[in-house]
Short mmCIF file of C-alpha atoms in Angstrom, two decimals:
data_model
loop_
_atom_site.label_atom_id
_atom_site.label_comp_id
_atom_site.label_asym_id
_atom_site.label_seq_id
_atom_site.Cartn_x
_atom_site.Cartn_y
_atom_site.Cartn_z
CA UNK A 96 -2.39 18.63 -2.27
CA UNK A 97 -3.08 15.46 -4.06
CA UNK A 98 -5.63 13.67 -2.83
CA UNK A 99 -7.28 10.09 -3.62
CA UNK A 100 -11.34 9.19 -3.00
CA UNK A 101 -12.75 5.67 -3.51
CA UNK A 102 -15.96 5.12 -4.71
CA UNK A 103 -18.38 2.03 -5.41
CA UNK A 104 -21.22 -0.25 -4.27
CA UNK A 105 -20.44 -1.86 -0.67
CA UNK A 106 -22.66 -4.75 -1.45
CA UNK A 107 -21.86 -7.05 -4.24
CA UNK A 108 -23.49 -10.57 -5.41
CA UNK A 109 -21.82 -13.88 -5.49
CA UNK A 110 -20.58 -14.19 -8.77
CA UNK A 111 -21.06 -10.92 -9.99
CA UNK A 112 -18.22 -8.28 -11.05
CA UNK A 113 -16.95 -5.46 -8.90
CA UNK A 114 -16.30 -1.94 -10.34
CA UNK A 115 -14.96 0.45 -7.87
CA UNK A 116 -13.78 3.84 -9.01
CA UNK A 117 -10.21 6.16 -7.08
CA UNK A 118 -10.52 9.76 -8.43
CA UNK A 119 -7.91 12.07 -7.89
CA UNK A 120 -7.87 15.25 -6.53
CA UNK A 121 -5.06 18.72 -6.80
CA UNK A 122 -3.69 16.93 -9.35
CA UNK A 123 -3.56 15.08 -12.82
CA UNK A 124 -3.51 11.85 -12.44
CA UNK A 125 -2.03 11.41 -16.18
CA UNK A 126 1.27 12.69 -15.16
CA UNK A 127 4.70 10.64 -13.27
CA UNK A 128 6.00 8.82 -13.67
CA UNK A 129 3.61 7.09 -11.32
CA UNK A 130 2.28 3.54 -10.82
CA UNK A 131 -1.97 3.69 -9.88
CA UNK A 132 -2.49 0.85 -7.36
CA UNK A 133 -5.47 -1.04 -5.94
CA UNK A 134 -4.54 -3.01 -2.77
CA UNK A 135 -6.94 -4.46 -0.55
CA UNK A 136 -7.45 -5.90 3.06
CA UNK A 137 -9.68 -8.19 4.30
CA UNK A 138 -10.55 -8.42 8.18
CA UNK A 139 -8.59 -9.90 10.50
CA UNK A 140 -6.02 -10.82 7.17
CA UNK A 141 -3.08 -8.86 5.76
CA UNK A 142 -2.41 -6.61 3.30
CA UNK A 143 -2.82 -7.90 -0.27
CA UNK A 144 -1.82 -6.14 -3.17
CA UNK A 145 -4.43 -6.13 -6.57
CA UNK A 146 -2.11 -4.64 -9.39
CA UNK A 147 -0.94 -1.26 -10.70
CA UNK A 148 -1.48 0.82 -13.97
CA UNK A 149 1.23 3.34 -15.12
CA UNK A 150 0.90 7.04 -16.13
CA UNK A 151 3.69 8.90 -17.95
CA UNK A 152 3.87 12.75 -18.63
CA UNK A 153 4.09 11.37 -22.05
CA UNK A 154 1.12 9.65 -23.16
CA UNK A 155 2.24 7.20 -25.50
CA UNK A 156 3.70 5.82 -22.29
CA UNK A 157 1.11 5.76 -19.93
CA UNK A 158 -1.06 2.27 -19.44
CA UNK A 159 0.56 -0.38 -19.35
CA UNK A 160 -0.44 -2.86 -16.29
CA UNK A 161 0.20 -5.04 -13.61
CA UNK A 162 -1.73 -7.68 -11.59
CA UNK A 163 -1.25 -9.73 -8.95
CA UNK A 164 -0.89 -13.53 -10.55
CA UNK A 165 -3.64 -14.39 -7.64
CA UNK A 166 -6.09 -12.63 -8.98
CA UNK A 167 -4.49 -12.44 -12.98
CA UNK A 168 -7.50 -14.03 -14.51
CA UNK A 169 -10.24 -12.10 -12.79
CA UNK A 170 -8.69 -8.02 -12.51
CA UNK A 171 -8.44 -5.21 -14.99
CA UNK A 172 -7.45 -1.62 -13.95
CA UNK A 173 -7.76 0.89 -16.59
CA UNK A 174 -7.22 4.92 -16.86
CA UNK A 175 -10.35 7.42 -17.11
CA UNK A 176 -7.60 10.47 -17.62
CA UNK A 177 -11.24 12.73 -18.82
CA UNK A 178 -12.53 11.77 -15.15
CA UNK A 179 -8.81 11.99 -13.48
CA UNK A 180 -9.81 8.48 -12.54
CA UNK A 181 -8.60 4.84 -12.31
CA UNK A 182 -10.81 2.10 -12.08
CA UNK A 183 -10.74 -1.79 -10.79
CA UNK A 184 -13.02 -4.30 -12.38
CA UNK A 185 -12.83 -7.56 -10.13
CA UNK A 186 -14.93 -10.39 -11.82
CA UNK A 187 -16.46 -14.20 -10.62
CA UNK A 188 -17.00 -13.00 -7.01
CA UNK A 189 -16.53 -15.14 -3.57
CA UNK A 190 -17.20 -14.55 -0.12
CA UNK A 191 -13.37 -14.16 -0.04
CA UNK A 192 -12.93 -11.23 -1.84
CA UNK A 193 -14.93 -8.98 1.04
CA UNK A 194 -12.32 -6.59 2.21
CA UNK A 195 -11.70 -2.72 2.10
CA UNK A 196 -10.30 -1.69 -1.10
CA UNK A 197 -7.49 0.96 -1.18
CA UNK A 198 -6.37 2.82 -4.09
CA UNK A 199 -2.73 4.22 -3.73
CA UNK A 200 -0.02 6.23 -5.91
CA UNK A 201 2.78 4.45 -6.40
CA UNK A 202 5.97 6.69 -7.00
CA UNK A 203 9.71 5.93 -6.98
CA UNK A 204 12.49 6.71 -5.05
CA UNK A 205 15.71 6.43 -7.59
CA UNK A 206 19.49 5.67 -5.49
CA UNK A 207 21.91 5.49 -7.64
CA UNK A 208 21.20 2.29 -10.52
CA UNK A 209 18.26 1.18 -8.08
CA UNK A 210 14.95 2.39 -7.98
CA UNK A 211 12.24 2.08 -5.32
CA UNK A 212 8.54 1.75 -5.48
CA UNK A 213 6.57 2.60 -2.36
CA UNK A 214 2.90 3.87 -1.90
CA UNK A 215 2.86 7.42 -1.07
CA UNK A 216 -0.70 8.29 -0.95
CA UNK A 217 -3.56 6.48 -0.41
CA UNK A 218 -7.64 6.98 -0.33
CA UNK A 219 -9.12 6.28 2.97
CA UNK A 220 -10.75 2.93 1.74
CA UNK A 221 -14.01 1.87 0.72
CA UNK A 222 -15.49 -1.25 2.28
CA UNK A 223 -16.95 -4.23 -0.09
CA UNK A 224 -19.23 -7.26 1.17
CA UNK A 225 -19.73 -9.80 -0.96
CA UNK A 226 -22.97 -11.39 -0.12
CA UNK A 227 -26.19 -12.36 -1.31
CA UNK B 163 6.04 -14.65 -3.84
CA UNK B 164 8.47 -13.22 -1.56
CA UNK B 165 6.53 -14.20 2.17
CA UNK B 166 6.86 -11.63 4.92
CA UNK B 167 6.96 -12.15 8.75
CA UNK B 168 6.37 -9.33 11.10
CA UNK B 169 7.33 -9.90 15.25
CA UNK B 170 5.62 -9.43 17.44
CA UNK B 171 2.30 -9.46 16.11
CA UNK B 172 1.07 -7.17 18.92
CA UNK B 173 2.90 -5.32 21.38
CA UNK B 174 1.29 -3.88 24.68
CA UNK B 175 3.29 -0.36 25.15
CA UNK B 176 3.23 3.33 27.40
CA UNK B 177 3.62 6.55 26.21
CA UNK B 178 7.48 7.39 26.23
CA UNK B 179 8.69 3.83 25.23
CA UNK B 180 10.82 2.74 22.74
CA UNK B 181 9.43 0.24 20.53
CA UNK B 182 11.07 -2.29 17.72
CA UNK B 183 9.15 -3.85 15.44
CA UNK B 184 11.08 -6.59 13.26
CA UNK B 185 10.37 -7.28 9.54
CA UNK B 186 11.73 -10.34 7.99
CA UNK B 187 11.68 -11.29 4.34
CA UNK B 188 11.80 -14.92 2.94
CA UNK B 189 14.70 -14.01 0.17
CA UNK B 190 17.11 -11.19 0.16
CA UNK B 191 15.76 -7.67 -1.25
CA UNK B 192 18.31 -5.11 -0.27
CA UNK B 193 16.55 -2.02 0.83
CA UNK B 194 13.49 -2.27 -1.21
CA UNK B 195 11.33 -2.48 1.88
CA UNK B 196 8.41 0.01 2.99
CA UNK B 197 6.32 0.73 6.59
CA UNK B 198 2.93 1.79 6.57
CA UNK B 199 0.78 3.04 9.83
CA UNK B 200 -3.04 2.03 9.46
CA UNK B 201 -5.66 3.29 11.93
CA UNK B 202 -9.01 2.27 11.61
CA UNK B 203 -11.55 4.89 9.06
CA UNK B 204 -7.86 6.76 7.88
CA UNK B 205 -5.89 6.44 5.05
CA UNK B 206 -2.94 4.76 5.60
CA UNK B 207 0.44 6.83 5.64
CA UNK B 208 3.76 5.80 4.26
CA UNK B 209 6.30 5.96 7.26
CA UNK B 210 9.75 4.56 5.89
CA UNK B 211 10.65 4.03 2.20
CA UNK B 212 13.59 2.33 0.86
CA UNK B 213 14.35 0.54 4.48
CA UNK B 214 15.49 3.98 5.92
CA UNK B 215 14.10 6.95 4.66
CA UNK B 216 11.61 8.78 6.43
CA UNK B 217 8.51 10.24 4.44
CA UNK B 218 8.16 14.18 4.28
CA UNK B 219 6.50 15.20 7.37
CA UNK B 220 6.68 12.06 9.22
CA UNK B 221 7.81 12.89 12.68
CA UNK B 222 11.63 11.85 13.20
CA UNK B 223 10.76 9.50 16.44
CA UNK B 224 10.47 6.81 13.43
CA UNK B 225 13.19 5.54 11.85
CA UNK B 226 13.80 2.25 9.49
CA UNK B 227 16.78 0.15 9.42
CA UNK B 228 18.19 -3.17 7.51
CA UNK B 229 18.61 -4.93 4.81
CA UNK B 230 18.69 -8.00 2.95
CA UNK B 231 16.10 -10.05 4.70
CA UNK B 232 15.61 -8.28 8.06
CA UNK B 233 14.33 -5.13 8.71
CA UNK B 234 13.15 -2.83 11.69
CA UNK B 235 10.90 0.25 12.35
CA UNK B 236 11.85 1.81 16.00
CA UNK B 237 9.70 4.42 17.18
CA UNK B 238 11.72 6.33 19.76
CA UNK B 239 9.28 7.61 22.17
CA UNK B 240 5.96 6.24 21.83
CA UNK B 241 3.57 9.55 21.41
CA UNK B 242 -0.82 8.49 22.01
CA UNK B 243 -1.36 8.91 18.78
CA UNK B 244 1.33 6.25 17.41
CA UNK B 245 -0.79 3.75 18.64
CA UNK B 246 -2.03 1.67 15.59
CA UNK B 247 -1.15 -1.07 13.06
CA UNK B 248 2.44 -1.27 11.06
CA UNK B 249 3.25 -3.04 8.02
CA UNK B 250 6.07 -3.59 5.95
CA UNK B 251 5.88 -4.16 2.47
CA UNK B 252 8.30 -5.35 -0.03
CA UNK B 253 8.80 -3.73 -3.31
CA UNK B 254 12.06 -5.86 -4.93
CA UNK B 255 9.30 -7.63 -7.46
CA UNK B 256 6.01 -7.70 -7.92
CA UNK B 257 3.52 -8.93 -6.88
CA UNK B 258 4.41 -6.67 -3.86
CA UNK B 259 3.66 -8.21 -0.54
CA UNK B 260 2.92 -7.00 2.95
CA UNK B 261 3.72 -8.25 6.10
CA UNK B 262 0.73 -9.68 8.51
CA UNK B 263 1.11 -6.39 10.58
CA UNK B 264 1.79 -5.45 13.84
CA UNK B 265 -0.81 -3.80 16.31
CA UNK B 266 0.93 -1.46 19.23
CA UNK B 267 -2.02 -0.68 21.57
CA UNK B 268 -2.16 0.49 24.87
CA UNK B 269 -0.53 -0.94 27.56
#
């Protein structure tokens, strides 16, 4: 079965950028259609989504991203379909952004002319401190 | 952003009970709400998608109703293991937001 592992430093510098790493596991992660998601939570807080990247059975239409407006000018999630991998790069970091980091498959649910997203399978979190 | 309110924030509950836990959106969505079960060191696991529709292998004790802006996940008779954190999360645009959660713990 399909499985998702997050990896990455869990202490981080003010200021400095974050690179965390979701492989996945019994199956290819270039296939879908499926959305790639990062999502994070931070103690005590809710649930805050980071932003997506698609994959496509199809190449040509696999990539194209989404990001939380909240975080727009500071996140990039990209495809490493060699590695089965998707990455987050989180940039200019604060105190705030210490949380555990989830990465999670999106897939769709299609009723009819509506389609629903929902986050099917997730990695069991990797926790990030961002202090000097 | 479309805001999210969960009630009650915590619940205090016994094995056997039937517990509600209310979702409410701040504009209408239709169905395109989600629950999620967290417990600390796991994964989380998708419960309900599309407001009603239980995951594969989810135990049917859960089930999700509503629509529009207010939304429930009723777990029928409360087994030790349900004990944890819920969300709900909204998927009618992005960015997607979750609810503050709800933690059922032992009463």
């Amino acid at each position: 079965q399909v499985q998702l592992q997050e990896s990455g430093p869990g202490l981080v510098k003010p200021s400095e950028t974050l690179s965390l790493s979701c492989t996945v596991s019994g199956g290819a992660l270039n296939s879908g259609p499926y959305y790639w998601n990062w999502i994070r939570h931070p103690a005590g807080k809710g649930l805050e989504w980071i932003g997506r990247v698609y994959t496509h059975e199809n190449f040509k239409y696999s990539g194209g991203t989404t990001y939380n407006p909240s975080l727009n000018s500071r996140v990039s999630i990209s495809l490493d379909t060699s590695k089965n991998q998707f990455s987050l790069q989180l940039t200019s970091l604060t105190a705030a952004d210490t949380a555990t980091y989830y990465c999670a498959r999106g897939l769709q649910h299609i009723e009819g002319a509506t389609s629903v997203w929902f986050f099917d399978l997730w990695g069991r979190g990797t926790l990030v401190t961002v202090s000097s | 952003d479309i805001q999210m309110t969960q009630s009650p924030s915590s619940l205090s509950a016994s094995v056997g009970d039937r517990v509600t836990i209310t979702c409410r959106t701040s504009q209408s969505i239709g169905h395109y709400l989600n629950w999620y079960q967290l417990k600390p060191g796991k994964a989380p696991n998708l419960l309900i998608y599309a407001a009603s529709h239980l995951q594969n292998g989810v135990p049917s004790r859960f089930s999700g109703g509503g629509s529009g802006t207010d939304f429930t996940l009723t777990i029928s008779s409360l087994r030790p293991e349900d004990f944890a954190t819920y969300f709900c999360q909204q998927s009618y645009n992005t960015p997607f937001t979750f609810g503050p959660g709800t933690t059922v713990d032992v009463k």
